[in-house]
Amino acid sequence: SKDHNVRLRELALKQGLSLNEHAFTPTDGGDEILCASEEDLYEVLNLPYIIPTLREDRGEIEAAQKGELPKVIQIEQIVSDLHMHTTWSDGKMSVLEMAQAAQARGMQYIVISDHSQSLGIANGLTPERLWQEAEEIAAANEQMGPDFRILHGTEMEIKADGTLDFEDEVLARLDFVTASLHVSLSQPREQVMLRIMTALNNPHVDMIAHPTGRLLPDRPGADLDMEQVLQTAVSTQTILEINANPARLDLRDSHVRRAVELGVTLAINCDAHHVDHFELLHYGVATAQRGWATAETIVNSWPIAKLLAFLQEKQG
Ligand SMILES: [Zn+2]
Ligand SMILES: [Zn+2]
């Protein structure tokens, strides 16, 4: 960002150098120091290399000077996606096609999370259809073999009246439960906060997807007290999503940064409705990096055993 570059110029001036595009000019008229690469540029300033997604003047230069730059999540570390749709709701591909495409991209496990019954527009699943889907997932798991695992989840509506779209008995039978706000996002803060708090406080709810529900550029998303959402996510061990779809990027980078400070567990998911959507992952990773999230914080970098242990511990 511009602010980051301004800070670099200030640092350069303190060393008696004027920084222009690719070179330093000594202010006393000495020979120009050309920088062939960005790495060279940081080296002249006695800084470790700072990757582009951290260049926001949000403390990265001070952290770099102290040797405390975060080891932010890298796309190669992602081994799972916890949020996707199939032809059972509004997706375009079968369970098996999604699993095979994910494996081809280096994933080790996925969660199938089709929409729930009250979202009629997306062909949401009744419990009855959910258990039919479970049979297809079991068959696909058989076909994928031991090196890949498909978990059965749901993307459950947090309904406008504040109730959840499935009974606890249904949720208890699923491997992974995600809750989402899709409807009545423009409710007053008090009302929409009650809805998201109900989801966060339900012990069966493992993750909140795209927490604010914003859609860029036109839909601003729910008026949440994000500090309270983040703190409750910590206390209830609920995962919050960084939705990688560039129309969402929700949580956004500034929310991620605060979430990391508070110790929220996060996930980066493509919300794929088609195998091509797995390509969106890098947008989510960049958002996580801008929020200083490390692999430890991002569940998609965990082996499946670690995730399952985390979910079990939450169940207490
Ligand atoms: Zn959604
Ligand atoms: Zn979704």
Short mmCIF file of C-alpha atoms and ligand atoms in Angstrom, two decimals:
data_model
loop_
_atom_site.label_atom_id
_atom_site.label_comp_id
_atom_site.label_asym_id
_atom_site.label_seq_id
_atom_site.Cartn_x
_atom_site.Cartn_y
_atom_site.Cartn_z
CA SER A 1 0.00 0.00 0.00
CA LYS A 2 0.94 3.65 -0.28
CA ASP A 3 1.33 3.92 3.50
CA HIS A 4 3.86 1.10 3.53
CA ASN A 5 5.87 2.79 0.77
CA VAL A 6 5.82 6.10 2.64
CA ARG A 7 7.31 4.33 5.68
CA LEU A 8 10.03 2.76 3.52
CA ARG A 9 10.92 6.20 2.13
CA GLU A 10 11.18 7.58 5.69
CA LEU A 11 13.49 4.74 6.69
CA ALA A 12 15.62 5.34 3.61
CA LEU A 13 15.92 9.05 4.37
CA LYS A 14 17.17 8.24 7.88
CA GLN A 15 19.99 6.36 6.15
CA GLY A 16 20.65 9.35 3.90
CA LEU A 17 19.02 7.71 0.90
CA SER A 18 16.19 8.78 -1.33
CA LEU A 19 14.06 5.88 -2.53
CA ASN A 20 12.53 5.99 -5.98
CA GLU A 21 11.00 3.18 -8.02
CA HIS A 22 13.90 0.70 -8.17
CA ALA A 23 16.86 2.54 -6.73
CA PHE A 24 18.20 4.52 -3.80
CA THR A 25 19.93 7.81 -4.47
CA PRO A 26 22.22 9.00 -1.68
CA THR A 27 21.06 12.46 -0.64
CA ASP A 28 24.72 13.61 -0.54
CA GLY A 29 25.00 13.05 -4.29
CA GLY A 30 26.81 9.67 -4.24
CA ASP A 31 26.28 6.81 -6.68
CA GLU A 32 22.83 5.32 -7.12
CA ILE A 33 22.17 1.94 -5.49
CA LEU A 34 20.13 -0.10 -7.99
CA CYS A 35 17.88 -2.79 -6.65
CA ALA A 36 17.30 -5.62 -9.08
CA SER A 37 14.67 -7.20 -6.85
CA GLU A 38 12.36 -6.24 -4.03
CA GLU A 39 14.44 -8.46 -1.74
CA ASP A 40 17.45 -6.21 -2.45
CA LEU A 41 15.43 -3.15 -1.63
CA TYR A 42 14.49 -4.43 1.83
CA GLU A 43 18.06 -5.57 2.41
CA VAL A 44 19.43 -2.06 1.83
CA LEU A 45 17.01 -0.90 4.54
CA ASN A 46 18.23 -3.67 6.88
CA LEU A 47 14.83 -5.33 6.83
CA PRO A 48 13.86 -8.93 6.11
CA TYR A 49 11.77 -9.33 2.96
CA ILE A 50 8.14 -8.34 3.56
CA ILE A 51 5.65 -10.14 1.29
CA PRO A 52 3.16 -7.96 -0.63
CA THR A 53 0.10 -8.97 1.41
CA LEU A 54 1.72 -7.65 4.62
CA ARG A 55 2.59 -4.20 3.19
CA GLU A 56 -0.14 -2.10 4.78
CA ASP A 57 1.69 -0.09 7.46
CA ARG A 58 -0.22 -1.99 10.13
CA GLY A 59 2.83 -2.76 12.21
CA GLU A 60 4.69 -4.95 9.72
CA ILE A 61 7.76 -2.68 9.55
CA GLU A 62 8.15 -2.60 13.33
CA ALA A 63 7.65 -6.38 13.45
CA ALA A 64 10.25 -6.81 10.71
CA GLN A 65 12.76 -4.65 12.60
CA LYS A 66 12.31 -6.83 15.68
CA GLY A 67 12.52 -10.03 13.64
CA GLU A 68 8.91 -10.80 14.56
CA LEU A 69 7.16 -10.93 11.19
CA PRO A 70 4.40 -13.57 11.36
CA LYS A 71 4.89 -16.77 9.34
CA VAL A 72 1.62 -16.29 7.49
CA ILE A 73 -0.33 -19.14 5.91
CA GLN A 74 0.82 -20.20 2.43
CA ILE A 75 -1.46 -21.71 -0.20
CA GLU A 76 0.67 -24.89 -0.36
CA GLN A 77 -0.25 -25.57 3.29
CA ILE A 78 -3.97 -25.89 2.57
CA VAL A 79 -5.09 -29.55 2.57
CA SER A 80 -8.86 -29.24 2.90
CA ASP A 81 -11.97 -27.25 2.10
CA LEU A 82 -14.82 -27.26 4.60
CA HIS A 83 -17.60 -25.62 2.59
CA MET A 84 -18.98 -26.70 -0.79
CA HIS A 85 -22.21 -27.57 -2.57
CA THR A 86 -23.30 -30.37 -4.87
CA THR A 87 -26.32 -31.14 -7.06
CA TRP A 88 -28.14 -32.11 -3.85
CA SER A 89 -28.74 -28.34 -3.36
CA ASP A 90 -27.57 -25.60 -5.73
CA GLY A 91 -24.18 -26.99 -6.81
CA LYS A 92 -23.41 -28.17 -10.33
CA MET A 93 -21.39 -31.36 -9.61
CA SER A 94 -21.81 -34.63 -7.76
CA VAL A 95 -20.20 -35.49 -4.42
CA LEU A 96 -17.67 -37.73 -6.19
CA GLU A 97 -16.77 -35.08 -8.78
CA MET A 98 -16.12 -32.52 -6.04
CA ALA A 99 -13.96 -35.02 -4.11
CA GLN A 100 -11.91 -36.00 -7.16
CA ALA A 101 -11.33 -32.37 -8.13
CA ALA A 102 -10.28 -31.51 -4.58
CA GLN A 103 -7.87 -34.44 -4.49
CA ALA A 104 -6.40 -33.39 -7.85
CA ARG A 105 -5.61 -30.04 -6.21
CA GLY A 106 -3.73 -31.67 -3.37
CA MET A 107 -6.53 -31.75 -0.82
CA GLN A 108 -6.75 -34.58 1.71
CA TYR A 109 -10.30 -34.10 2.96
CA ILE A 110 -13.42 -32.02 2.30
CA VAL A 111 -16.75 -31.25 3.91
CA ILE A 112 -19.87 -31.45 1.73
CA SER A 113 -22.16 -28.73 3.06
CA ASP A 114 -25.33 -28.42 1.04
CA HIS A 115 -28.00 -25.90 1.96
CA SER A 116 -30.72 -26.67 4.51
CA GLN A 117 -34.46 -27.01 4.10
CA SER A 118 -35.69 -23.44 4.63
CA LEU A 119 -33.54 -22.09 1.77
CA GLY A 120 -35.99 -23.22 -0.91
CA ILE A 121 -34.39 -21.02 -3.57
CA ALA A 122 -31.20 -23.12 -3.27
CA ASN A 123 -33.05 -26.46 -3.14
CA GLY A 124 -32.20 -26.84 0.55
CA LEU A 125 -32.25 -30.36 2.04
CA THR A 126 -34.84 -31.75 4.44
CA PRO A 127 -33.47 -34.21 7.02
CA GLU A 128 -34.84 -36.98 4.83
CA ARG A 129 -32.82 -35.86 1.80
CA LEU A 130 -29.83 -35.21 4.06
CA TRP A 131 -29.75 -38.92 4.99
CA GLN A 132 -30.10 -39.91 1.35
CA GLU A 133 -27.10 -37.69 0.66
CA ALA A 134 -25.23 -39.50 3.44
CA GLU A 135 -25.53 -42.72 1.45
CA GLU A 136 -24.02 -41.09 -1.64
CA ILE A 137 -21.17 -39.72 0.50
CA ALA A 138 -20.50 -43.16 1.95
CA ALA A 139 -20.34 -44.63 -1.57
CA ALA A 140 -18.04 -41.83 -2.74
CA ASN A 141 -15.76 -42.38 0.28
CA GLU A 142 -15.54 -46.04 -0.68
CA GLN A 143 -14.54 -45.08 -4.20
CA MET A 144 -11.98 -42.45 -3.12
CA GLY A 145 -10.11 -44.95 -0.97
CA PRO A 146 -8.12 -44.49 2.25
CA ASP A 147 -6.08 -41.42 1.21
CA PHE A 148 -9.04 -39.08 1.02
CA ARG A 149 -11.99 -38.41 3.28
CA ILE A 150 -15.34 -36.79 2.59
CA LEU A 151 -17.08 -35.49 5.71
CA HIS A 152 -20.82 -34.96 5.73
CA GLY A 153 -21.92 -31.50 6.75
CA THR A 154 -24.57 -28.90 6.15
CA GLU A 155 -24.70 -25.19 5.54
CA MET A 156 -27.64 -24.59 7.84
CA GLU A 157 -29.80 -21.48 7.76
CA ILE A 158 -29.90 -19.21 10.78
CA LYS A 159 -33.51 -18.30 10.14
CA ALA A 160 -34.95 -14.78 10.24
CA ASP A 161 -36.81 -15.59 13.47
CA GLY A 162 -33.55 -16.52 15.15
CA THR A 163 -34.05 -20.29 15.22
CA LEU A 164 -31.81 -22.81 13.50
CA ASP A 165 -33.04 -24.81 10.50
CA PHE A 166 -32.40 -28.30 11.98
CA GLU A 167 -33.12 -29.87 15.36
CA ASP A 168 -30.13 -30.79 17.52
CA GLU A 169 -30.78 -34.53 16.88
CA VAL A 170 -30.17 -33.94 13.16
CA LEU A 171 -27.04 -31.86 13.78
CA ALA A 172 -25.63 -34.47 16.16
CA ARG A 173 -25.57 -37.03 13.35
CA LEU A 174 -23.47 -34.89 11.00
CA ASP A 175 -19.66 -34.82 10.85
CA PHE A 176 -19.51 -31.03 10.58
CA VAL A 177 -22.09 -28.29 11.00
CA THR A 178 -21.84 -24.85 9.45
CA ALA A 179 -24.41 -22.13 10.15
CA SER A 180 -24.98 -19.14 7.88
CA LEU A 181 -26.89 -15.91 7.61
CA HIS A 182 -28.38 -15.62 4.11
CA VAL A 183 -31.77 -14.02 4.76
CA SER A 184 -32.99 -10.85 6.49
CA LEU A 185 -29.46 -9.44 6.68
CA SER A 186 -30.75 -5.90 7.07
CA GLN A 187 -32.34 -6.56 10.47
CA PRO A 188 -31.32 -4.16 13.26
CA ARG A 189 -28.09 -5.06 15.04
CA GLU A 190 -29.80 -6.32 18.18
CA GLN A 191 -31.91 -8.80 16.22
CA VAL A 192 -29.23 -10.08 13.89
CA MET A 193 -26.79 -10.39 16.81
CA LEU A 194 -29.29 -12.60 18.66
CA ARG A 195 -29.42 -14.85 15.60
CA ILE A 196 -25.66 -15.27 15.21
CA MET A 197 -25.19 -15.69 18.98
CA THR A 198 -27.76 -18.52 18.93
CA ALA A 199 -25.68 -20.27 16.29
CA LEU A 200 -22.36 -19.62 18.06
CA ASN A 201 -23.72 -20.92 21.35
CA ASN A 202 -25.14 -24.13 19.92
CA PRO A 203 -22.55 -26.82 20.74
CA HIS A 204 -23.32 -28.65 17.47
CA VAL A 205 -22.38 -25.66 15.32
CA ASP A 206 -18.73 -26.03 14.32
CA MET A 207 -18.34 -23.09 11.94
CA ILE A 208 -20.00 -19.85 10.90
CA ALA A 209 -19.64 -19.26 7.15
CA HIS A 210 -19.14 -15.78 5.62
CA PRO A 211 -20.13 -14.18 8.98
CA THR A 212 -21.44 -10.80 7.80
CA GLY A 213 -23.06 -12.09 4.61
CA ARG A 214 -21.78 -9.14 2.60
CA LEU A 215 -21.75 -9.38 -1.21
CA LEU A 216 -19.45 -6.99 -3.02
CA PRO A 217 -20.02 -4.44 -4.36
CA ASP A 218 -23.66 -3.80 -3.42
CA ARG A 219 -24.78 -5.74 -0.34
CA PRO A 220 -23.08 -4.46 2.80
CA GLY A 221 -23.80 -7.44 5.07
CA ALA A 222 -25.35 -7.66 8.51
CA ASP A 223 -24.71 -4.99 11.13
CA LEU A 224 -22.81 -7.23 13.54
CA ASP A 225 -20.93 -6.32 16.70
CA MET A 226 -17.87 -8.05 15.32
CA GLU A 227 -15.89 -7.80 18.56
CA GLN A 228 -18.60 -9.76 20.38
CA VAL A 229 -18.81 -12.30 17.54
CA LEU A 230 -15.05 -12.86 17.63
CA GLN A 231 -14.91 -13.18 21.42
CA THR A 232 -17.81 -15.63 21.44
CA ALA A 233 -16.14 -17.66 18.69
CA VAL A 234 -13.14 -18.01 21.02
CA SER A 235 -15.15 -18.96 24.10
CA THR A 236 -17.33 -21.48 22.23
CA GLN A 237 -14.46 -22.84 20.05
CA THR A 238 -16.44 -22.06 16.92
CA ILE A 239 -14.51 -21.75 13.66
CA LEU A 240 -15.08 -18.58 11.65
CA GLU A 241 -14.76 -18.69 7.89
CA ILE A 242 -12.73 -16.56 5.54
CA ASN A 243 -14.87 -17.10 2.44
CA ALA A 244 -12.51 -17.00 -0.56
CA ASN A 245 -15.09 -15.93 -3.11
CA PRO A 246 -13.91 -12.48 -4.24
CA ALA A 247 -17.50 -11.23 -4.00
CA ARG A 248 -17.43 -12.12 -0.29
CA LEU A 249 -13.94 -12.06 1.32
CA ASP A 250 -15.84 -12.42 4.57
CA LEU A 251 -14.29 -12.28 7.16
CA ARG A 252 -12.38 -9.37 5.67
CA ASP A 253 -8.69 -8.75 6.41
CA SER A 254 -9.18 -6.33 9.33
CA HIS A 255 -11.55 -8.80 11.03
CA VAL A 256 -9.02 -11.58 10.49
CA ARG A 257 -6.31 -9.49 12.14
CA ARG A 258 -8.45 -8.96 15.25
CA ALA A 259 -9.52 -12.63 15.21
CA VAL A 260 -5.86 -13.68 15.21
CA GLU A 261 -5.14 -11.37 18.15
CA LEU A 262 -8.01 -12.91 20.12
CA GLY A 263 -7.15 -16.51 19.22
CA VAL A 264 -10.14 -17.37 17.01
CA THR A 265 -9.77 -20.55 14.96
CA LEU A 266 -10.30 -19.78 11.28
CA ALA A 267 -10.95 -21.61 8.01
CA ILE A 268 -10.42 -20.57 4.40
CA ASN A 269 -13.07 -22.06 2.09
CA CYS A 270 -14.02 -21.62 -1.55
CA ASP A 271 -17.78 -22.20 -1.09
CA ALA A 272 -17.49 -24.06 -4.39
CA HIS A 273 -20.66 -24.73 -6.38
CA HIS A 274 -18.53 -26.12 -9.24
CA VAL A 275 -15.06 -27.69 -9.36
CA ASP A 276 -13.72 -24.56 -11.07
CA HIS A 277 -14.42 -22.55 -7.92
CA PHE A 278 -11.52 -24.24 -6.11
CA GLU A 279 -9.40 -21.80 -8.09
CA LEU A 280 -10.64 -18.99 -5.85
CA LEU A 281 -8.61 -20.26 -2.91
CA HIS A 282 -5.79 -17.75 -3.41
CA TYR A 283 -8.12 -14.82 -2.69
CA GLY A 284 -8.92 -16.31 0.69
CA VAL A 285 -5.28 -17.04 1.43
CA ALA A 286 -4.34 -13.44 0.58
CA THR A 287 -7.04 -12.16 2.94
CA ALA A 288 -5.74 -14.46 5.69
CA GLN A 289 -2.20 -13.21 5.07
CA ARG A 290 -3.29 -9.57 5.25
CA GLY A 291 -4.78 -10.47 8.64
CA TRP A 292 -1.48 -12.09 9.76
CA ALA A 293 -3.03 -15.57 10.11
CA THR A 294 -0.59 -18.46 10.48
CA ALA A 295 -1.04 -22.14 9.65
CA GLU A 296 -1.74 -22.90 13.32
CA THR A 297 -4.83 -20.67 13.18
CA ILE A 298 -6.14 -21.98 9.84
CA VAL A 299 -7.81 -25.38 10.24
CA ASN A 300 -7.51 -26.17 6.52
CA SER A 301 -3.78 -26.66 7.06
CA TRP A 302 -4.38 -29.29 9.76
CA PRO A 303 -4.31 -33.02 9.12
CA ILE A 304 -7.81 -34.48 9.45
CA ALA A 305 -7.01 -36.20 12.77
CA LYS A 306 -6.25 -32.82 14.33
CA LEU A 307 -9.52 -31.35 13.06
CA LEU A 308 -11.55 -34.32 14.33
CA ALA A 309 -9.88 -34.05 17.74
CA PHE A 310 -10.68 -30.33 17.84
CA LEU A 311 -14.34 -31.02 17.01
CA GLN A 312 -14.56 -33.73 19.63
CA GLU A 313 -13.04 -31.50 22.29
CA LYS A 314 -15.65 -28.84 21.51
CA GLN A 315 -18.38 -31.42 22.09
CA GLY A 316 -16.76 -31.82 25.53
ZN ZN B 1 -23.59 -19.35 2.21
ZN ZN B 2 -22.24 -22.06 0.71
#
